[in-house]
Amino acid sequence: MSRPIRRTLLASAVASLAVMTLAGCSLAADASSSSDSSANSTVYFGVSAAETGQYAQYGEQFKQAFDLAVEQVNANGGIDGHPVALKYEDSQSDPKQSVTVAQKFVADPDVILVFGDYSSAASIPASPIYTSGKLLQYGFNNSNADFTDKGTDYQWSSSTTTADEYVWEADYIKDQGVDSIGVTYLNTSDWGIPAYDAFKAEADKIGLKITDAEAVDPTSDDYRPSLTKAVAGDPEAFAHLGYGPDSAKLVTQLRAIGYKGTFYGGQDEQSFDETPDAEGSVIPAQFVASNPDEAVQAFVTAFQAKYPDDKDVTSFEAGAYDALNIAVAAAKAGGTTRAGILKGFQEIKDVPSVVYGSVTFDPQTRRILNPQFTPTILKDGTWVTLDK
Amino acid sequence: MLDTLIAGLLRGNVYALGAVGISLVFGVMNVVNFAQFSFFGLGAMLAWFFVVKLELSFWIALPLVLIICALLGLVINISVVRPLAKYLPLAAMLSTYAVSQVLDNASQLAFSAQFRVFPEVLPTGNLHIGNMRIGTSDIVMLAVTAVVMVAMSLFLKYGKTGRAIRATAQDQEAALQMGIPVGPVQNLSFVIASALGGLAGIFFSLYIGVVNPTSGLNIGMTSFVAATLGGLGSLVGAVIGGFVLGIFEAFGIYAFGDAARQIVVFVILIVVLVVRPGGLLGKVPLISTEPLTGTFLGKGRPLRIPRWVWIAAIVVGGVVIPIVGSNYLLTTGTQVLIYAIIAAGFTVTAGQAGVLALGQAGPIAIGAYASAMLSLYAHIPFWFALPLAGVIAAVIASVLASPIWGVKGHYISIATLGLGIAIVAVIQLIVPRAIYDIPVPSIAGIPLSTPLAYYLIDFVVLMLTLLVMWRLRRSHLGRVISSVGSDEVAALASGVRVRDYKALAFAVSAFFAGIGGSLLAHQYTYIDTTIFTMLMSLLVVTIVILGGISLPYGAVVGSIILIGAMELLRFAPEWRIIVYGLVLILVVRFRPGGILVRNS
C-alpha cells in the first residue's frame, strides 16, 4: 500500500472509531428509552459489579447466585405474573466506570432497582446519581456503615456492618476466656481501619488486651515479618480482620512461624476454606451452608445442582441470592416501579432469608433490624456452628 | 532476627528469578516488558490447572508450563514486541502493557477469577529453624534458583549463543555487524525470560499458597524494582537486587509495619538510584539513550489537521454534546475530560522534557485530598480549592521528586512509578479514613451537581489547560524544555540546566494532575486511596502515548479513545478488556508514534 493511501485509511479508521464511540454512547442511552407497559412486561433489575479486574471473583459469585434466584422466581410466577430479568454492567469496581454505569441505569426506565457496587470506592461515588435519578441502589454487600449513613433514602443494604461484626467478635473472644490477643487488620480506609477501630474500642471496654496490632496491605504476599512482631507479646489468641485470600496466606504463615493459639479470622471463601492451615479458624457468620434449616439446604442443593463444578456455597452467593429475593418481595409489596419498590422496602417485614432466617429493614437506617451472628468453626473445609 | 532474615531470603529468591527475566529482555532489546508480570500469574494458574484439574504429576506439569510460557513468549515477541522495539522502545513498552492485559483476562476467562489453593507438592513445614518452620519446598526453591543462575551465567559466559546474547546486550548494531543474528538472539532471550517468568510464578505460588490470574502483578512489580535496583541488563545485578530487596523489605516491614512496605521498597530504590544512577551493578553510559528523545519525535507520520477541524471539535465538545447529550454521555464525557486535562498537562513532562514519569496517580491523589480537605475542613469554596489543589500537588510532588532528576532513561520511569505509589501509601498513613461528603461546586448557594454542570466545568478547565499548554509551547521556556527532551547532551552543552527544567516540567504536569484530582474528588464526593492506583498512572501514560506524546490536543484524542472504548465495548463484558488490549496493540502497531504526530 502506498503511503498516502495507508495514511488516509488510518485516519479514517481513527475518525470512525471516534464517531462510533460517541454514537455508541448516545445510542445505548436512546435504545433503552422505549419501554412497553403491557400487562406481563418484564421487570428489570440492574447489576453494577466487577466482571473483570481485581474484584472479578466476587462479580462471578454474585452472578451465579443472581441467575439461580431469577430462575426460581420466574418458575414461581415472577412478580405477580411479571417475569424478572437482570441487566449486568461491568464496572470493574472502578469509580470512573461505576458512575457511568449509574447514569446508564438511571436513563433506562425499565430498570427499577440496581444491585451494587462491590467496593465503597465504586458504590459511594455512584450514590448521588442514583439518588437524583430516584433509583434505589441496593448495596447488598456494602458492610461499610457509611454507605447508608451518609447516603439518602435511596441507599439500602442487607449486609451487616463491619462495626457490628467486630464488636460482636471482641465480645465473643472475651467470652471464650481469652484475655490477650494479637491482631492484624487490612490497611484500607473503607473497611479494615474502621473494622479495627470498632474492635479496639470494644476490646478496651471489656478488658481484652491487644498485645500488638499490625496494619497489613491486602496485596502483600508475605506477612511473616508483621506476624513475627504481632505474636511477640505471646497473645493467647490471634485475630485477623480481613478477607478470604489474604487470610489464607496469613494463617498459613502464622502457623509457619510456630504460633499455635486459636485464629479468629478468615472468611467463608473458597481459597480460605481449602487452605489446610485454616482448619479450626473461628468467625462470626450469618450464613452457614451446613445449617440444617430447610430453606438453607434447599438453596445449597439447588445451587450445587445448577453449578456442579462449584460445590462451595459461601456467604457471598447467599447474600446475593437473598438480595434478589428481598427485591422481589419489595416489588410485590410496593409495585414494579421505582417509587413502588422503594415503598416496598420501607414496608416489607419478615422476608424469608437463607442468611438471617428472616429480614426486616429499619426504614431509618436502611439496614436490617437485629442481625444475629453465629460463631462458626472451619472443620474439614466446611464452616459449622459452634455451640456457645 | 533470624526469622526475618529467612523470610527475606525466601522472598528475595522469588524476586531474583523474576528480575533475571526482566533484566534479560531489557538487556537485549532495551524494552521494559510488562508482559513479564503476566507470566507469573499465568505460570501459576497453568500449574494449578495441570496438577489439580488434570491431576498430572507436578514434575510433568512443571516442564509443560515452562514450554507453554516459552512458546507464548516467542509469539508475543515476533508479533508485537520486535517489530516495534527495532525503532521505538516506547511503543513496544506500551504494547507489552496491552499484551499483559490480554493475557491476564484470557487467563481469567479460562480459569475464572477465584483465588485457588495451590497444591502442596513438596512438604512446606517439615523443618525447623528456631521457631520458624520451613520446608523441603523452600530448600528446593533456593536450590533451583541457584542451579538456574549458575547454568545461566555459564551459558552466557562460555556458550556461543550466550556470548551472542551478551554482545547484543552491549551494542545491538555492532553485534549485527559482527555477524550475530540479532533477531533470533532476541527471540531466544524472550523465550528464556518468559519461561523464567512462568517458573517464578510457580515458586511464588508454592511459597504463598493461594493464587489467582492477577496475583502476579504485585510480585512482578517488586521484581521489576529488584531488576532496576541491580541495574537493568545486568543478570548478576538482578539476582543481587532480588535478594537485597527481599531482605531489606523484610526488615523494613518488621521495623515500620506492612502498611509501610511500598514506601520502604521505593525509598530503597530511590536511594540506590540517587547514589548509583545505573543501579548497583549497572553501568551509566556517558551518553545514555533516552527512551523518548531525539530521533523519536520524527519517527511518526504526521496527520495534518485543517483549521476547520479545531472549530468543529470545540463546537461539538462545548455546544452540541451539552445540548443533545444524555446524562450517560455527559458523565462519560466528564471522565474523558478530566483524564484529558491530566494527560494534556503531562505532555510537558513526557513529550517536551522527555521524562516518561509513570507515577501520575501520586499528584492526582495529592490534588484530590488537598481539595477535599480544604473545602471540608477550611470551608474554602470549590473555585478556590481547585487552583490551590493544583499548586499544592505541584509543590509537594516537586519536593518529593527533587532527588531523582539526575537519574536517567528507564530508571527515571521506575523511580517516578515508585514515587507515585509511595505518595499514595503515605497519604493512606496520614489520612487513614476515607473522606465523605465532599462539597459539590456551587454558585451563589446553587449546587452545580448535574452531569451537565460537571461536564461544562470540566470542559472549560480543559480549554484553559490547552490554552496554557499552547502558550507554554510557544514561549521561550517551552522551547528550552523541548530542547532538553530532544537532545539532553546538546542542551547541557548549550548551558541549559537540564535537571532544573525537568523538575519544572514535572511541576507543571503535577499542577494539572492536582487540578484533575480535585475535579474527580468534588464529582465523586467520596475518595479513598484505592482510587489512585498504579493502573490510573498507566492510563494517563497510555493516553499520552496514544495521542502523540508531545501534543496536548493528542491527549484529548487519546482520552476519548481509551475511556470511550471501555464504554463502547460494553456489549461484550467478559471480552471487554481483551478486545481493548487488542485494539491498543493494533493502534500502536500502525501508529507507533501516536495517533496524531507532529514532525519536530
PDB file of N, CA, C and O in Angstrom, chain B residues 562-593:
ATOM      1  N   LEU B 562      -9.443   5.933  24.726  1.00  0.00           N
ATOM      2  CA  LEU B 562      -9.212   4.922  25.763  1.00  0.00           C
ATOM      3  C   LEU B 562     -10.357   4.818  26.757  1.00  0.00           C
ATOM      4  O   LEU B 562     -10.703   3.726  27.203  1.00  0.00           O
ATOM      5  N   ILE B 563     -10.960   5.956  27.127  1.00  0.00           N
ATOM      6  CA  ILE B 563     -12.067   5.868  28.083  1.00  0.00           C
ATOM      7  C   ILE B 563     -13.357   5.570  27.341  1.00  0.00           C
ATOM      8  O   ILE B 563     -14.181   4.779  27.795  1.00  0.00           O
ATOM      9  N   GLY B 564     -13.509   6.165  26.144  1.00  0.00           N
ATOM     10  CA  GLY B 564     -14.694   5.884  25.333  1.00  0.00           C
ATOM     11  C   GLY B 564     -14.767   4.418  24.948  1.00  0.00           C
ATOM     12  O   GLY B 564     -15.829   3.805  24.995  1.00  0.00           O
ATOM     13  N   ALA B 565     -13.608   3.833  24.600  1.00  0.00           N
ATOM     14  CA  ALA B 565     -13.609   2.442  24.136  1.00  0.00           C
ATOM     15  C   ALA B 565     -14.099   1.508  25.226  1.00  0.00           C
ATOM     16  O   ALA B 565     -14.835   0.562  24.965  1.00  0.00           O
ATOM     17  N   MET B 566     -13.718   1.802  26.496  1.00  0.00           N
ATOM     18  CA  MET B 566     -14.164   0.955  27.592  1.00  0.00           C
ATOM     19  C   MET B 566     -15.682   0.956  27.675  1.00  0.00           C
ATOM     20  O   MET B 566     -16.304  -0.047  28.022  1.00  0.00           O
ATOM     21  N   GLU B 567     -16.303   2.100  27.387  1.00  0.00           N
ATOM     22  CA  GLU B 567     -17.759   2.183  27.420  1.00  0.00           C
ATOM     23  C   GLU B 567     -18.362   1.517  26.188  1.00  0.00           C
ATOM     24  O   GLU B 567     -19.350   0.809  26.254  1.00  0.00           O
ATOM     25  N   LEU B 568     -17.705   1.772  25.038  1.00  0.00           N
ATOM     26  CA  LEU B 568     -18.215   1.252  23.770  1.00  0.00           C
ATOM     27  C   LEU B 568     -18.198  -0.274  23.738  1.00  0.00           C
ATOM     28  O   LEU B 568     -19.027  -0.908  23.097  1.00  0.00           O
ATOM     29  N   LEU B 569     -17.232  -0.844  24.455  1.00  0.00           N
ATOM     30  CA  LEU B 569     -17.079  -2.296  24.402  1.00  0.00           C
ATOM     31  C   LEU B 569     -17.980  -3.012  25.401  1.00  0.00           C
ATOM     32  O   LEU B 569     -17.804  -4.188  25.678  1.00  0.00           O
ATOM     33  N   ARG B 570     -18.965  -2.292  25.948  1.00  0.00           N
ATOM     34  CA  ARG B 570     -19.834  -2.899  26.959  1.00  0.00           C
ATOM     35  C   ARG B 570     -20.665  -4.048  26.432  1.00  0.00           C
ATOM     36  O   ARG B 570     -21.191  -4.834  27.192  1.00  0.00           O
ATOM     37  N   PHE B 571     -20.787  -4.142  25.087  1.00  0.00           N
ATOM     38  CA  PHE B 571     -21.622  -5.214  24.547  1.00  0.00           C
ATOM     39  C   PHE B 571     -21.022  -6.583  24.837  1.00  0.00           C
ATOM     40  O   PHE B 571     -21.692  -7.594  24.790  1.00  0.00           O
ATOM     41  N   ALA B 572     -19.718  -6.645  25.118  1.00  0.00           N
ATOM     42  CA  ALA B 572     -19.072  -7.942  25.354  1.00  0.00           C
ATOM     43  C   ALA B 572     -18.328  -7.913  26.675  1.00  0.00           C
ATOM     44  O   ALA B 572     -17.116  -7.837  26.700  1.00  0.00           O
ATOM     45  N   PRO B 573     -19.060  -7.978  27.822  1.00  0.00           N
ATOM     46  CA  PRO B 573     -18.415  -7.730  29.100  1.00  0.00           C
ATOM     47  C   PRO B 573     -17.173  -8.566  29.371  1.00  0.00           C
ATOM     48  O   PRO B 573     -16.144  -8.037  29.760  1.00  0.00           O
ATOM     49  N   GLU B 574     -17.255  -9.869  29.124  1.00  0.00           N
ATOM     50  CA  GLU B 574     -16.114 -10.697  29.503  1.00  0.00           C
ATOM     51  C   GLU B 574     -14.917 -10.474  28.585  1.00  0.00           C
ATOM     52  O   GLU B 574     -13.769 -10.670  28.970  1.00  0.00           O
ATOM     53  N   TRP B 575     -15.217 -10.088  27.351  1.00  0.00           N
ATOM     54  CA  TRP B 575     -14.140  -9.908  26.383  1.00  0.00           C
ATOM     55  C   TRP B 575     -13.659  -8.474  26.325  1.00  0.00           C
ATOM     56  O   TRP B 575     -12.779  -8.137  25.554  1.00  0.00           O
ATOM     57  N   ARG B 576     -14.291  -7.623  27.150  1.00  0.00           N
ATOM     58  CA  ARG B 576     -14.053  -6.193  27.043  1.00  0.00           C
ATOM     59  C   ARG B 576     -12.567  -5.843  27.093  1.00  0.00           C
ATOM     60  O   ARG B 576     -12.048  -5.158  26.231  1.00  0.00           O
ATOM     61  N   ILE B 577     -11.899  -6.323  28.132  1.00  0.00           N
ATOM     62  CA  ILE B 577     -10.513  -5.925  28.324  1.00  0.00           C
ATOM     63  C   ILE B 577      -9.623  -6.559  27.254  1.00  0.00           C
ATOM     64  O   ILE B 577      -8.645  -5.966  26.790  1.00  0.00           O
ATOM     65  N   ILE B 578      -9.992  -7.782  26.830  1.00  0.00           N
ATOM     66  CA  ILE B 578      -9.187  -8.449  25.811  1.00  0.00           C
ATOM     67  C   ILE B 578      -9.266  -7.672  24.496  1.00  0.00           C
ATOM     68  O   ILE B 578      -8.249  -7.373  23.872  1.00  0.00           O
ATOM     69  N   VAL B 579     -10.496  -7.309  24.115  1.00  0.00           N
ATOM     70  CA  VAL B 579     -10.660  -6.530  22.881  1.00  0.00           C
ATOM     71  C   VAL B 579      -9.933  -5.190  23.014  1.00  0.00           C
ATOM     72  O   VAL B 579      -9.243  -4.735  22.105  1.00  0.00           O
ATOM     73  N   TYR B 580     -10.077  -4.576  24.176  1.00  0.00           N
ATOM     74  CA  TYR B 580      -9.421  -3.306  24.463  1.00  0.00           C
ATOM     75  C   TYR B 580      -7.908  -3.432  24.249  1.00  0.00           C
ATOM     76  O   TYR B 580      -7.283  -2.619  23.575  1.00  0.00           O
ATOM     77  N   GLY B 581      -7.332  -4.499  24.786  1.00  0.00           N
ATOM     78  CA  GLY B 581      -5.900  -4.732  24.633  1.00  0.00           C
ATOM     79  C   GLY B 581      -5.526  -4.931  23.183  1.00  0.00           C
ATOM     80  O   GLY B 581      -4.531  -4.369  22.698  1.00  0.00           O
ATOM     81  N   LEU B 582      -6.343  -5.706  22.452  1.00  0.00           N
ATOM     82  CA  LEU B 582      -6.032  -5.967  21.046  1.00  0.00           C
ATOM     83  C   LEU B 582      -6.109  -4.680  20.226  1.00  0.00           C
ATOM     84  O   LEU B 582      -5.254  -4.419  19.373  1.00  0.00           O
ATOM     85  N   VAL B 583      -7.140  -3.858  20.509  1.00  0.00           N
ATOM     86  CA  VAL B 583      -7.263  -2.585  19.792  1.00  0.00           C
ATOM     87  C   VAL B 583      -6.027  -1.728  20.043  1.00  0.00           C
ATOM     88  O   VAL B 583      -5.436  -1.151  19.122  1.00  0.00           O
ATOM     89  N   LEU B 584      -5.602  -1.709  21.319  1.00  0.00           N
ATOM     90  CA  LEU B 584      -4.426  -0.916  21.680  1.00  0.00           C
ATOM     91  C   LEU B 584      -3.192  -1.406  20.920  1.00  0.00           C
ATOM     92  O   LEU B 584      -2.422  -0.618  20.370  1.00  0.00           O
ATOM     93  N   ILE B 585      -3.042  -2.732  20.843  1.00  0.00           N
ATOM     94  CA  ILE B 585      -1.889  -3.287  20.139  1.00  0.00           C
ATOM     95  C   ILE B 585      -1.937  -2.874  18.660  1.00  0.00           C
ATOM     96  O   ILE B 585      -0.923  -2.452  18.087  1.00  0.00           O
ATOM     97  N   LEU B 586      -3.113  -2.962  18.051  1.00  0.00           N
ATOM     98  CA  LEU B 586      -3.230  -2.610  16.637  1.00  0.00           C
ATOM     99  C   LEU B 586      -2.916  -1.137  16.404  1.00  0.00           C
ATOM    100  O   LEU B 586      -2.184  -0.783  15.469  1.00  0.00           O
ATOM    101  N   VAL B 587      -3.474  -0.279  17.271  1.00  0.00           N
ATOM    102  CA  VAL B 587      -3.217   1.152  17.100  1.00  0.00           C
ATOM    103  C   VAL B 587      -1.725   1.423  17.206  1.00  0.00           C
ATOM    104  O   VAL B 587      -1.136   2.124  16.367  1.00  0.00           O
ATOM    105  N   VAL B 588      -1.083   0.836  18.214  1.00  0.00           N
ATOM    106  CA  VAL B 588       0.341   1.078  18.403  1.00  0.00           C
ATOM    107  C   VAL B 588       1.137   0.506  17.229  1.00  0.00           C
ATOM    108  O   VAL B 588       2.115   1.087  16.765  1.00  0.00           O
ATOM    109  N   ARG B 589       0.662  -0.636  16.719  1.00  0.00           N
ATOM    110  CA  ARG B 589       1.374  -1.277  15.620  1.00  0.00           C
ATOM    111  C   ARG B 589       1.386  -0.383  14.383  1.00  0.00           C
ATOM    112  O   ARG B 589       2.374  -0.280  13.676  1.00  0.00           O
ATOM    113  N   PHE B 590       0.251   0.260  14.125  1.00  0.00           N
ATOM    114  CA  PHE B 590       0.170   1.035  12.896  1.00  0.00           C
ATOM    115  C   PHE B 590       0.476   2.508  13.077  1.00  0.00           C
ATOM    116  O   PHE B 590       0.805   3.201  12.120  1.00  0.00           O
ATOM    117  N   ARG B 591       0.326   3.030  14.313  1.00  0.00           N
ATOM    118  CA  ARG B 591       0.718   4.422  14.565  1.00  0.00           C
ATOM    119  C   ARG B 591       1.669   4.430  15.750  1.00  0.00           C
ATOM    120  O   ARG B 591       1.332   4.947  16.817  1.00  0.00           O
ATOM    121  N   PRO B 592       2.857   3.863  15.593  1.00  0.00           N
ATOM    122  CA  PRO B 592       3.719   3.701  16.768  1.00  0.00           C
ATOM    123  C   PRO B 592       4.094   5.022  17.435  1.00  0.00           C
ATOM    124  O   PRO B 592       4.432   5.049  18.602  1.00  0.00           O
ATOM    125  N   GLY B 593       4.032   6.102  16.717  1.00  0.00           N
ATOM    126  CA  GLY B 593       4.401   7.370  17.343  1.00  0.00           C
ATOM    127  C   GLY B 593       3.215   8.073  17.950  1.00  0.00           C
ATOM    128  O   GLY B 593       3.319   9.213  18.386  1.00  0.00           O
TER     129      GLY B 593
END
